[in-house]
mmCIF file of C-alpha atoms and ligand atoms in Angstrom:
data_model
loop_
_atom_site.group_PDB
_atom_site.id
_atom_site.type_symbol
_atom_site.label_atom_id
_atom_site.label_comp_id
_atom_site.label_asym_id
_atom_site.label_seq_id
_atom_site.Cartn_x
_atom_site.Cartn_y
_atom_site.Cartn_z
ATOM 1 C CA UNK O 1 128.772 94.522 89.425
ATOM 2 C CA UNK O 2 129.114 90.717 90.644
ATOM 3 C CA UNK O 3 125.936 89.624 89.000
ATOM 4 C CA UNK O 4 124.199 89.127 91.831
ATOM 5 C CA UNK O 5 120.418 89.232 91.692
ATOM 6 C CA UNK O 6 118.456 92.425 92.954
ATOM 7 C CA UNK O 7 116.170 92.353 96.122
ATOM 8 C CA UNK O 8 115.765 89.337 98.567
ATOM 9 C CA UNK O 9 114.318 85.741 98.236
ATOM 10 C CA UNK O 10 117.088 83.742 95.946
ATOM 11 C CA UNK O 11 118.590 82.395 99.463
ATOM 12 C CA UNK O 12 121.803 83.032 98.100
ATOM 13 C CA UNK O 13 123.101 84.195 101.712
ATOM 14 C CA UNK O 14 123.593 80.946 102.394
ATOM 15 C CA UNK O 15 123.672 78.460 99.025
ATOM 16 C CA UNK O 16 125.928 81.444 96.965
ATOM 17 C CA UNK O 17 128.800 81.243 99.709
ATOM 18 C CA UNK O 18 131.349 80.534 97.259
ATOM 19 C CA UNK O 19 130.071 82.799 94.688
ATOM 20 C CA UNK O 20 130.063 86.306 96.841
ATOM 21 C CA UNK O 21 133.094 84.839 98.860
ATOM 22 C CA UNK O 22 135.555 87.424 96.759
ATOM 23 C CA UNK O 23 133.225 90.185 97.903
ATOM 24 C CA UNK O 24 134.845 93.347 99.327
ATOM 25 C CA UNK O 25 132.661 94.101 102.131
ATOM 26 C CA UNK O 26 133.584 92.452 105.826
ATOM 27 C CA UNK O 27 130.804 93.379 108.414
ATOM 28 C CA UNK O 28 130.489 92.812 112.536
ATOM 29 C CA UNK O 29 127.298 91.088 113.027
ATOM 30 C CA UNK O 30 125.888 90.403 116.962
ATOM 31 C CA UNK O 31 123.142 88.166 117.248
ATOM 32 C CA UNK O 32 121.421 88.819 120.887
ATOM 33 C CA UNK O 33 119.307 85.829 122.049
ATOM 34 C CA UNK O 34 121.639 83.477 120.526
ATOM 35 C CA UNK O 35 121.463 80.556 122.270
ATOM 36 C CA UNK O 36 117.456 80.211 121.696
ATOM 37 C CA UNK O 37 115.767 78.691 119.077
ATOM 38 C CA UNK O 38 116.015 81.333 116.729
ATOM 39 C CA UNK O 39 119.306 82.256 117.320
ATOM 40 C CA UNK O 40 121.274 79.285 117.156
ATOM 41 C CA UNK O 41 119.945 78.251 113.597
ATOM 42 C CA UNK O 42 120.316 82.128 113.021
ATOM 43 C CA UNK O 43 123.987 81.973 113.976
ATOM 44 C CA UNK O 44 124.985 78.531 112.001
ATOM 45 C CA UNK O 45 123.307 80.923 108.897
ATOM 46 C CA UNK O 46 124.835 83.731 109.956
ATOM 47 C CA UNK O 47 128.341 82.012 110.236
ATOM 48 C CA UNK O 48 127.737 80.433 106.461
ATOM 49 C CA UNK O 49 127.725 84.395 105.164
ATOM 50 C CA UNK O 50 130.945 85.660 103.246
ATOM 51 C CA UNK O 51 129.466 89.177 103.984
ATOM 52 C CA UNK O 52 130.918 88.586 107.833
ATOM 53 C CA UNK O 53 134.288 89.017 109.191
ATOM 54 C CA UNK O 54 133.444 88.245 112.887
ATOM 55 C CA UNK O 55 129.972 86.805 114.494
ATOM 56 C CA UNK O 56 129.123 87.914 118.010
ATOM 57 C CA UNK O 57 127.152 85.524 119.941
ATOM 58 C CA UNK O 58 125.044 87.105 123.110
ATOM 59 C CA UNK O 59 122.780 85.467 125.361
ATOM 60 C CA UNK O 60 121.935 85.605 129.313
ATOM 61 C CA UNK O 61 122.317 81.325 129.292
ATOM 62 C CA UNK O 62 125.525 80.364 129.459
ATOM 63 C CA UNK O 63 125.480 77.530 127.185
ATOM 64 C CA UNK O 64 126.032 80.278 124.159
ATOM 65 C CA UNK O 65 129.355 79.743 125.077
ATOM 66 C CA UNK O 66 129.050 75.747 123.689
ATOM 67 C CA UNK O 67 127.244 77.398 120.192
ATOM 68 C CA UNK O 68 129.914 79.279 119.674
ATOM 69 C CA UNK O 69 132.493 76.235 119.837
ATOM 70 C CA UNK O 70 130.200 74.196 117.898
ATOM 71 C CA UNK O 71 129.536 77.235 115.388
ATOM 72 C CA UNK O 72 133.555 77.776 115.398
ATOM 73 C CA UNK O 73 134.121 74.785 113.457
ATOM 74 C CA UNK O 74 132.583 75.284 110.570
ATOM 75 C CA UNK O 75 134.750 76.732 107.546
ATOM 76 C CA UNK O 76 133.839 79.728 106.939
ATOM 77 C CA UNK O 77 135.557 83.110 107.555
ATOM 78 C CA UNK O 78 133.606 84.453 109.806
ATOM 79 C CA UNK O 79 135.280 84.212 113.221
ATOM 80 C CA UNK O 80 133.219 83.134 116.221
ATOM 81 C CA UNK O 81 133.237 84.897 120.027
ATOM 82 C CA UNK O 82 130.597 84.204 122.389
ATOM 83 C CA UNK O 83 129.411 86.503 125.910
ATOM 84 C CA UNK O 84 127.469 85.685 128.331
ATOM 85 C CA UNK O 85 125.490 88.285 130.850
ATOM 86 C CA UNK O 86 125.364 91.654 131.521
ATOM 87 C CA UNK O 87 129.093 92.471 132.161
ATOM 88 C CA UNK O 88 129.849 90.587 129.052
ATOM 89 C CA UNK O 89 126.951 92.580 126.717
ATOM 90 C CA UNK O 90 128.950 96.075 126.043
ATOM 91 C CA UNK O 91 132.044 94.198 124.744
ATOM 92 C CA UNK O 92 129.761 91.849 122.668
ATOM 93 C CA UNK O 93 128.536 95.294 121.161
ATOM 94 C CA UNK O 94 131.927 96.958 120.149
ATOM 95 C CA UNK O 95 132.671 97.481 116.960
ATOM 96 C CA UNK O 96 129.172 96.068 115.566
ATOM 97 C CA UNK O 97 128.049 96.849 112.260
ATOM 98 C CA UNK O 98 124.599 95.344 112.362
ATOM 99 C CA UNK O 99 122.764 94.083 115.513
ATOM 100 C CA UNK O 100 119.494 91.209 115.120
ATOM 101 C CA UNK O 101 118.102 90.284 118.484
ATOM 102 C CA UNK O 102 115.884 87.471 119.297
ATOM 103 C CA UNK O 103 115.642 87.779 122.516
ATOM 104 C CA UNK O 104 112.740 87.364 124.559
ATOM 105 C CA UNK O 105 110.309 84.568 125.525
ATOM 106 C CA UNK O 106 107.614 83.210 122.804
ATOM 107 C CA UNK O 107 104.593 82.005 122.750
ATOM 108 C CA UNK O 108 102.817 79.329 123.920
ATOM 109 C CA UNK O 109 99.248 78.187 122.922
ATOM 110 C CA UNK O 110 96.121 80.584 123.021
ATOM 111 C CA UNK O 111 99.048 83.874 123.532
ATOM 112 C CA UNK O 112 98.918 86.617 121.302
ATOM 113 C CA UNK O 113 102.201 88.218 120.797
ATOM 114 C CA UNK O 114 100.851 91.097 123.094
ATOM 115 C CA UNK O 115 101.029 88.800 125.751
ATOM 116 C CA UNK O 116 105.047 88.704 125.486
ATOM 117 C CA UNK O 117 105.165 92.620 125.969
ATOM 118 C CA UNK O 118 105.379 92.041 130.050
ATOM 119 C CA UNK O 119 109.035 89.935 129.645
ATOM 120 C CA UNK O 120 109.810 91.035 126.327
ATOM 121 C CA UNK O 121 109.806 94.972 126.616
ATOM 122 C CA UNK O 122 112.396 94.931 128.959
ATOM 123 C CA UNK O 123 114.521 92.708 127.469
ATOM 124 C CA UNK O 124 114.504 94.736 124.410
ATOM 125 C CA UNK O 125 115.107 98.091 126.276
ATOM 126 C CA UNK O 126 117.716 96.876 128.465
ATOM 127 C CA UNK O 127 119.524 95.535 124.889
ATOM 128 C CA UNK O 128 119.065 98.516 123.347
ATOM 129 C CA UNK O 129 120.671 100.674 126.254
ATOM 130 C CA UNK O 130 123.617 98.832 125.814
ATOM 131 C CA UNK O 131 123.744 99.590 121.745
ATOM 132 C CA UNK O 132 123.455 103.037 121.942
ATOM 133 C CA UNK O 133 126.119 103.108 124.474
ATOM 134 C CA UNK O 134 128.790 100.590 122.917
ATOM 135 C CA UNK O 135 127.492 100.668 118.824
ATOM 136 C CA UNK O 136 125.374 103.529 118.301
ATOM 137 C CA UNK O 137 126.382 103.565 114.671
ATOM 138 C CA UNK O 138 125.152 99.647 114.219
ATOM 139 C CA UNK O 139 122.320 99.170 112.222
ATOM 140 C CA UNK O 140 119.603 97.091 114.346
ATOM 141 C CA UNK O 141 117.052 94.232 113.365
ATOM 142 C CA UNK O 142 114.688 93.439 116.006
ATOM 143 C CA UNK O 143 112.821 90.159 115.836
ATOM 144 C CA UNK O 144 111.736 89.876 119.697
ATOM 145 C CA UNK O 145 107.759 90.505 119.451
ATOM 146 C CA UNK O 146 105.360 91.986 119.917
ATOM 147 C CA UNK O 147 107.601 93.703 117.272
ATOM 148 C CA UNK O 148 105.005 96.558 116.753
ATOM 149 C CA UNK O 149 105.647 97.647 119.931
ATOM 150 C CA UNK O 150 108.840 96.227 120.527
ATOM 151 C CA UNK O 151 110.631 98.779 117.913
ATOM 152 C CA UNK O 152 108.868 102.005 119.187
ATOM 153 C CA UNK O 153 110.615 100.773 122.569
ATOM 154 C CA UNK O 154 113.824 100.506 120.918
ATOM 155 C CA UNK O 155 113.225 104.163 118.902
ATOM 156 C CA UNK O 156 112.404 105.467 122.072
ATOM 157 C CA UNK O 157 115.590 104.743 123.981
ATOM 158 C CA UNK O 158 117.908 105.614 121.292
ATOM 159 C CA UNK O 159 115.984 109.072 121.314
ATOM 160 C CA UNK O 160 116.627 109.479 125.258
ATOM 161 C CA UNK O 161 120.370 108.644 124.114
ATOM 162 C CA UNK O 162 120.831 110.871 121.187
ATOM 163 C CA UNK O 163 121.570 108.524 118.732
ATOM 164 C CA UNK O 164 118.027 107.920 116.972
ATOM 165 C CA UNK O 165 118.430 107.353 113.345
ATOM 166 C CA UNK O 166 115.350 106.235 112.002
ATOM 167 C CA UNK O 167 117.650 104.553 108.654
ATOM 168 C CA UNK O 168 119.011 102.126 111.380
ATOM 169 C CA UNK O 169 116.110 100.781 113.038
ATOM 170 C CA UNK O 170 114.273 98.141 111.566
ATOM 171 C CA UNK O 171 111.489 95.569 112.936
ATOM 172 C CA UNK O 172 111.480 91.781 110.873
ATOM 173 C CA UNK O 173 108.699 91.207 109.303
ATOM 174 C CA UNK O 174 110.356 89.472 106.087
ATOM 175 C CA UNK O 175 108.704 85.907 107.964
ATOM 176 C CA UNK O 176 105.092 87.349 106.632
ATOM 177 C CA UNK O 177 106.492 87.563 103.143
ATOM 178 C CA UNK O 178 108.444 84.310 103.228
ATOM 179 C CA UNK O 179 105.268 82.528 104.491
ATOM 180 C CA UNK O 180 103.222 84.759 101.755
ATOM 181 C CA UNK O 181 104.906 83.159 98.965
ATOM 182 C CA UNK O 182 105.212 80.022 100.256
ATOM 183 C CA UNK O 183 101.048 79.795 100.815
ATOM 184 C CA UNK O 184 100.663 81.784 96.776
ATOM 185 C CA UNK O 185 103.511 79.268 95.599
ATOM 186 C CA UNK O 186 101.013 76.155 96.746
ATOM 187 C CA UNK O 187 97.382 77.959 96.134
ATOM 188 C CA UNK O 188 98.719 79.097 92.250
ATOM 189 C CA UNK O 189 100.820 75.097 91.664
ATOM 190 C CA UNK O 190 104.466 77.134 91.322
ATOM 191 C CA UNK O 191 106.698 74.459 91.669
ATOM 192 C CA UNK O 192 109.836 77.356 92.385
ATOM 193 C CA UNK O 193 108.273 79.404 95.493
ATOM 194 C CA UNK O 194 111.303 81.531 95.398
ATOM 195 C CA UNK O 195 110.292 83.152 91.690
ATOM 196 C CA UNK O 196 106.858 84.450 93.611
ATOM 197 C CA UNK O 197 106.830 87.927 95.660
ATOM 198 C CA UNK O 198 104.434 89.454 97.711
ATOM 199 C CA UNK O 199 104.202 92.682 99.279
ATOM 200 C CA UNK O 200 103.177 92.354 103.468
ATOM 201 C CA UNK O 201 103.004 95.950 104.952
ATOM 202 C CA UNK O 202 101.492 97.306 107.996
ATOM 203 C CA UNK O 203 102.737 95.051 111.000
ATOM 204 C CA UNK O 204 103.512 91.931 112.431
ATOM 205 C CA UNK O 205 100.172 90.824 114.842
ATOM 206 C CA UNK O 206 97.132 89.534 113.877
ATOM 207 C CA UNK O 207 95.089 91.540 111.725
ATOM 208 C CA UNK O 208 97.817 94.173 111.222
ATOM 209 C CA UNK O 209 99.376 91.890 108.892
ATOM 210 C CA UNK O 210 98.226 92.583 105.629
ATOM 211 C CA UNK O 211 99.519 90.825 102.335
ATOM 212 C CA UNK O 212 98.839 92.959 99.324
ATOM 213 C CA UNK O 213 97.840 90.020 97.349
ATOM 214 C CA UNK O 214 96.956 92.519 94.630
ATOM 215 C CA UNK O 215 100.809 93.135 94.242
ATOM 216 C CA UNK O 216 101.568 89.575 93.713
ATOM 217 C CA UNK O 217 104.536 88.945 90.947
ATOM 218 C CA UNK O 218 104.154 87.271 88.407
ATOM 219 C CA UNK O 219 100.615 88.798 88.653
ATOM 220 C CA UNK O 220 97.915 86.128 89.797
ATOM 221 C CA UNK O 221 94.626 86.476 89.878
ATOM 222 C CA UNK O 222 92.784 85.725 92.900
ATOM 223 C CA UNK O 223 88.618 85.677 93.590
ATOM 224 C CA UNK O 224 87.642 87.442 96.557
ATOM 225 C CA UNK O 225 87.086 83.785 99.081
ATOM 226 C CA UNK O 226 90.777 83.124 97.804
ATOM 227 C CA UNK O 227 92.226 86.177 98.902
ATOM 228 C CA UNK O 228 90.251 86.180 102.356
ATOM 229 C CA UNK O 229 91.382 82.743 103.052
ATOM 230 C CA UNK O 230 94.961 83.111 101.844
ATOM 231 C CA UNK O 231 95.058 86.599 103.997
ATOM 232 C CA UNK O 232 94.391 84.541 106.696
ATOM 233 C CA UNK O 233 96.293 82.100 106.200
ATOM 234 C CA UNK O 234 99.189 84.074 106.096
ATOM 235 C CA UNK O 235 98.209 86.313 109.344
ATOM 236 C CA UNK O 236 98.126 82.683 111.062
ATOM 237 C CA UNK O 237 100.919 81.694 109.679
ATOM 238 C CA UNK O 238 102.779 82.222 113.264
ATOM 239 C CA UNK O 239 100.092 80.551 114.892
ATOM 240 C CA UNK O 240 100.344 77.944 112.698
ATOM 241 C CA UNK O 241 103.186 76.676 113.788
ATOM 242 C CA UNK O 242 102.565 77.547 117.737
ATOM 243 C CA UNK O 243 99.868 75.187 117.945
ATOM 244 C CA UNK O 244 101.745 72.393 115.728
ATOM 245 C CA UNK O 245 104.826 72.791 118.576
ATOM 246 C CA UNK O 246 102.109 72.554 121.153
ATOM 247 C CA UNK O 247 103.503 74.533 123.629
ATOM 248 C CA UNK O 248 106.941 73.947 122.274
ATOM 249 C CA UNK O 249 107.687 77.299 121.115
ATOM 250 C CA UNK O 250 106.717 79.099 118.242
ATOM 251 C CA UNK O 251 108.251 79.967 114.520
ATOM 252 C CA UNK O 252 112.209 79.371 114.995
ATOM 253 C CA UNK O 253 113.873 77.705 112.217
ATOM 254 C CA UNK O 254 111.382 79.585 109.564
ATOM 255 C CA UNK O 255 112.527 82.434 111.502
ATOM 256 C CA UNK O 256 115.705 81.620 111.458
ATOM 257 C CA UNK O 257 115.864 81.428 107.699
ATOM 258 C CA UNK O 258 114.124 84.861 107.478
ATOM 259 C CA UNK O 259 116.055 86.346 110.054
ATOM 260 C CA UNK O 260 119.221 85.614 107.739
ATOM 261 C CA UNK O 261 118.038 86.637 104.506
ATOM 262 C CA UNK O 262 116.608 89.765 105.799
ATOM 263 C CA UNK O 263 120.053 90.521 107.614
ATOM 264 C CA UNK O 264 122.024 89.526 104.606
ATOM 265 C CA UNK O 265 119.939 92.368 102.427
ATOM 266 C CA UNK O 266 121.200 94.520 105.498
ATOM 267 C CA UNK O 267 124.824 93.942 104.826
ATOM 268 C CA UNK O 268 124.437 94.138 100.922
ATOM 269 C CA UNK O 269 122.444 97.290 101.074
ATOM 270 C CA UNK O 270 125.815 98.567 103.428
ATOM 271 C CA UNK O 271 128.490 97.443 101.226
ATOM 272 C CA UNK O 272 126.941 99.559 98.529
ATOM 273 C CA UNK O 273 125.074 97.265 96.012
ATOM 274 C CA UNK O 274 122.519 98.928 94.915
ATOM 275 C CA UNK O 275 118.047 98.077 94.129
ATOM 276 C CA UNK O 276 118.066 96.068 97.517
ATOM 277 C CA UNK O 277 114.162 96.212 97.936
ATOM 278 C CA UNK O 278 112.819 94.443 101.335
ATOM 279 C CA UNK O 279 109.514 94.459 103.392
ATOM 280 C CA UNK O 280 110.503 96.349 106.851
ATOM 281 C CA UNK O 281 108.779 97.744 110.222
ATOM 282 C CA UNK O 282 110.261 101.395 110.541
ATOM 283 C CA UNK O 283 109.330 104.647 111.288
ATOM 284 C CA UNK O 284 108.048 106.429 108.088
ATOM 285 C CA UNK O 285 105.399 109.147 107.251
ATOM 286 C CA UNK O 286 103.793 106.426 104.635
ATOM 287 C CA UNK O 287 100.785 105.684 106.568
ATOM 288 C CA UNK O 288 98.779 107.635 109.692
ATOM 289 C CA UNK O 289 101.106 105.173 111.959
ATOM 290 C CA UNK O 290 103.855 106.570 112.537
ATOM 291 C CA UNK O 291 105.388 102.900 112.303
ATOM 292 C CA UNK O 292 104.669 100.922 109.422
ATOM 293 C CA UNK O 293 105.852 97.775 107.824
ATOM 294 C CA UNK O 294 106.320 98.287 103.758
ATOM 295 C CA UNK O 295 108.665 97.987 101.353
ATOM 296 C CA UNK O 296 112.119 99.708 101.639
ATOM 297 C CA UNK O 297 115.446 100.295 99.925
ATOM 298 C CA UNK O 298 118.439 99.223 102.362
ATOM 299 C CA UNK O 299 121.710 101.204 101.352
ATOM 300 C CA UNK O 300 124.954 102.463 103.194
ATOM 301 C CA UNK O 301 122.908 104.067 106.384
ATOM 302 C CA UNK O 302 120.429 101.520 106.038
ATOM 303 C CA UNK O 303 116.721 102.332 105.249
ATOM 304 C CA UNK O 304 117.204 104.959 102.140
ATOM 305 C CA UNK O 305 113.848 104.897 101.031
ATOM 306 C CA UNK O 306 110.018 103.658 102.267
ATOM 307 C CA UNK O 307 107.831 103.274 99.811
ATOM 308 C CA UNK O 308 104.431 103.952 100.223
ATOM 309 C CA UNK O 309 101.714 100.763 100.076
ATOM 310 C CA UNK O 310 100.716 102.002 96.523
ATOM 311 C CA UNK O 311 97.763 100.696 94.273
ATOM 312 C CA UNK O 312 95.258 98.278 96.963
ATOM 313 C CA UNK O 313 92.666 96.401 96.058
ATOM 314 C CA UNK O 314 89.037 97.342 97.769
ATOM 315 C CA UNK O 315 89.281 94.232 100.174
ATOM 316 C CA UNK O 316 93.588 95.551 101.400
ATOM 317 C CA UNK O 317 91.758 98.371 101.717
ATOM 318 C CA UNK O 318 89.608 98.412 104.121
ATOM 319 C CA UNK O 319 91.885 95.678 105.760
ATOM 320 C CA UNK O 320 94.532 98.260 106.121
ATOM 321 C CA UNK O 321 91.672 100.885 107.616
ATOM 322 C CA UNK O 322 90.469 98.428 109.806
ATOM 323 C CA UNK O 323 93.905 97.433 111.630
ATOM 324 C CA UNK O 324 95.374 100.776 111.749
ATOM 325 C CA UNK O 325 94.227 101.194 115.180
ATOM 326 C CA UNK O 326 95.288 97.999 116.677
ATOM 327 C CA UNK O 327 98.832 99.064 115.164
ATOM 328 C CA UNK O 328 98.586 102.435 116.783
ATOM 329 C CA UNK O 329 97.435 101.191 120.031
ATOM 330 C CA UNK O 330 100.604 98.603 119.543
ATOM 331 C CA UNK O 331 102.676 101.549 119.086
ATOM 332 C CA UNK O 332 101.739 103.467 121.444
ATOM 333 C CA UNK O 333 101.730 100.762 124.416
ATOM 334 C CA UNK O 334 105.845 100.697 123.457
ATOM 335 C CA UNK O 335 106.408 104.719 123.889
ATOM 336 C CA UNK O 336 104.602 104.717 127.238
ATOM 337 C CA UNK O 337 106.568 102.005 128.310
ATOM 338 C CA UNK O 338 110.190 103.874 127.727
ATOM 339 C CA UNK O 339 108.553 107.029 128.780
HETATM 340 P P1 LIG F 401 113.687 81.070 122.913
HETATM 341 O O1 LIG F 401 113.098 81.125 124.264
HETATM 342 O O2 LIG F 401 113.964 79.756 122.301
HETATM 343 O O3 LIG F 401 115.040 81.900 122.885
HETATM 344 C C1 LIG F 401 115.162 83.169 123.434
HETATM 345 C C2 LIG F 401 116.580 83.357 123.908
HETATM 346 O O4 LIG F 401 116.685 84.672 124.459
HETATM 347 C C3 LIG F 401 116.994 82.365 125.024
HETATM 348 O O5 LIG F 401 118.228 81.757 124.701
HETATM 349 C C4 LIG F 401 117.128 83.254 126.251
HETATM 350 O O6 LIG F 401 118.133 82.811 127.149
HETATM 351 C C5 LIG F 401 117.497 84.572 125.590
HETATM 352 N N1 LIG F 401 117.307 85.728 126.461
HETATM 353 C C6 LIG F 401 116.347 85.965 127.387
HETATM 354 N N2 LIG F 401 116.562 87.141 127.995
HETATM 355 C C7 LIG F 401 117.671 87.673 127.432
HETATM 356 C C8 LIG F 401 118.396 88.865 127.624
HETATM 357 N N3 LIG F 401 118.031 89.775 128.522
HETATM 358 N N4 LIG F 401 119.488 89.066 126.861
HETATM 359 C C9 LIG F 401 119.866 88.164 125.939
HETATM 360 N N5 LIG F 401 119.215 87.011 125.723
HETATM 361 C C10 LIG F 401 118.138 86.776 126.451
HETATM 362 O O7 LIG F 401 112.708 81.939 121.957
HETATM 363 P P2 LIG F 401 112.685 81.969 120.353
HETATM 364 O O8 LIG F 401 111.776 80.942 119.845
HETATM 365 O O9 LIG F 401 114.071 82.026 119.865
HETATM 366 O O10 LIG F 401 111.948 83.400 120.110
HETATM 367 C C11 LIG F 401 112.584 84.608 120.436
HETATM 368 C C12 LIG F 401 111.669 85.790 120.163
HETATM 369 O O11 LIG F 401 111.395 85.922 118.754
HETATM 370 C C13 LIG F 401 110.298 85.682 120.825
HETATM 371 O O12 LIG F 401 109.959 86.925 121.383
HETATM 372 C C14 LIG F 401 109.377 85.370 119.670
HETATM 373 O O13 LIG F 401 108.051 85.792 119.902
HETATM 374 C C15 LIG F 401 110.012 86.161 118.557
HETATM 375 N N6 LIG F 401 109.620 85.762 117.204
HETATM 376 C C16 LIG F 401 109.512 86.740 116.255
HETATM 377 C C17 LIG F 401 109.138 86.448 114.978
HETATM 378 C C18 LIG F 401 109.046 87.533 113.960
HETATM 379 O O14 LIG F 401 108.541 87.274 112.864
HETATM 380 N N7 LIG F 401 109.518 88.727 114.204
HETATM 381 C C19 LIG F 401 108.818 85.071 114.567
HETATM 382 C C20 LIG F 401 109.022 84.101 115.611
HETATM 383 C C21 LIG F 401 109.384 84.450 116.890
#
């Protein structure tokens, strides 16, 4: 045992470099989308993790070739190579022990993230083609939204290539819980955000995003206007920031932060340390969706166990009745699309 803490939120993938930097494990990590605004500030953290041997930078704009020069330089381990296009995307793949791609357009004012799904879904099953043919094995991270129907896609054509594992397939929805206990941190006066955690299951849209405020450690107690508004809040959270960009883009660098930890809890959960608890979107028997975002245990094949939502308040409730059909619908809109 190295001491580390258990479960994800210390940020210590990036500010504990020198401490893990004896670490045995030495992962392959791709990042697809990487010369966008998530991925490049996903990258530099990616490149700052003594988890990775070698960081694989993907993107259809050429200038991921400059990111990866400019990433090269900085001291860490973790050597650099950067591909460009489709000839370039199998070799990118190779070898790959984890896979996170932000890839796709965002959104601009007044979208919902179901109006990405006409550029998006392709991009995503196109990328996904190419990792069940060149890293089947990889375990993959998908950011590009609308992620509740982005990671049915991506089930769906591993299935049609024989290589579904449901363990390896995860949608990020760690953002919702970073922005949860940011918004608790401020509403409660924490000065230290990163001591508060808060459950955020179902998915990542709208409504379906449901913090279970209920769950909230160290326990708070919130009145019923609080936890409307904070629910809100936090469902807005990506909205938030879409109409503060003004047509800018949406949620990158608090993205790219989540992105990172989320992927880091990957990699530990893979070299074998063990109580690595994280909020997911995978395919699980925990809720009438047959996708679900909730808390899971990342080992050695990835997701090891889901756990259920557990004890709700009246309010997450009939929240979590409410959106379940939106979700499905989500869900559903991604397996038609492959099939
Ligand atoms: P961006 O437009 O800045 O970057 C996207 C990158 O993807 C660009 O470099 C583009 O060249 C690249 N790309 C496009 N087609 C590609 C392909 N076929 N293969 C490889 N790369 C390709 O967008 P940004 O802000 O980085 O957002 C990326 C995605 O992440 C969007 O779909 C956005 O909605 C989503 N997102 C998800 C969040 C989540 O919580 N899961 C939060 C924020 C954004």
């Amino acid at each position: 045992d190295d001491g580390a803490p258990d479960g994800v939120g210390v940020l210590d993938w990036f500010f504990g470099v020198a401490a893990i930097g004896s670490r045995r494990s030495s992962f392959v990590v791709a990042v697809l989308g990487a010369a966008g605004g998530i991925g490049q500030p996903l990258a530099a953290f990616v490149k700052a993790n003594a988890r990775v041997r070698e960081l694989r930078l993907y993107d259809v704009a050429p200038v991921v070739r400059g990111v990866g020069v400019d990433l090269s330089h900085i001291n860490t381990r973790a050597k650099v190579r950067a591909y460009v296009g489709d000839a370039e995307l199998d070799a990118c793949l190779r070898g790959c022990d984890l896979v996170v791609v932000p890839a796709g357009v965002p959104r601009k004012p007044g979208m919902s993230r179901d109006d990405l799904f006409g550029v998006n879904a392709g991009i995503v099953r196109t990328l996904c083609e190419a990792i069940a043919r060149s890293c089947p094995n990889a375990l993959v991270n998908i950011i590009s939204n609308p992620v509740n129907s982005t990671v049915p896609i991506a089930a769906e054509v591993f299935k049609r290539s024989g290589c579904y594992d449901a363990r390896k397939l995860m949608g990020v929805t760690h953002l919702d819980v970073m922005r949860a206990r940011t918004f608790v941190a401020e509403a409660k006066g924490f000065d230290d955000p990163t001591i508060v955690d808060v459950p955020v299951i179902g998915g990542h849209a709208g409504a379906t995003i449901l913090p279970l405020l209920s769950q909230t450690t160290p326990r708070c107690a919130f009145t019923d206007e609080e936890a409307a508004a904070l629910t809100r809040r936090i469902q807005n959270g990506g909205t938030e920031v879409v109409e503060a960009k003004g047509g800018a883009g949406s949620a990158t660098l608090s993205m790219a932060a989540a992105a990172a930890e989320f992927a880091d809890a990957c990699l530990r959960g893979l070299s074998g340390e063990s109580g690595i608890w994280a909020c997911a979107y995978v395919e699980s028997s925990v809720a009438s969706a047959p996708f679900f975002a909730t808390k899971v245990l990342l080992g050695k094949h990835g997701v090891e166990r889901v756990s259920g939502p557990g004890a709700m308040s009246p309010f997450e409730k009939r929240a979590m009745e409410n959106m379940l059909p939106e979700l499905q619908a989500s869900i559903n809109k991604g397996i038609n699309f492959v099939g």
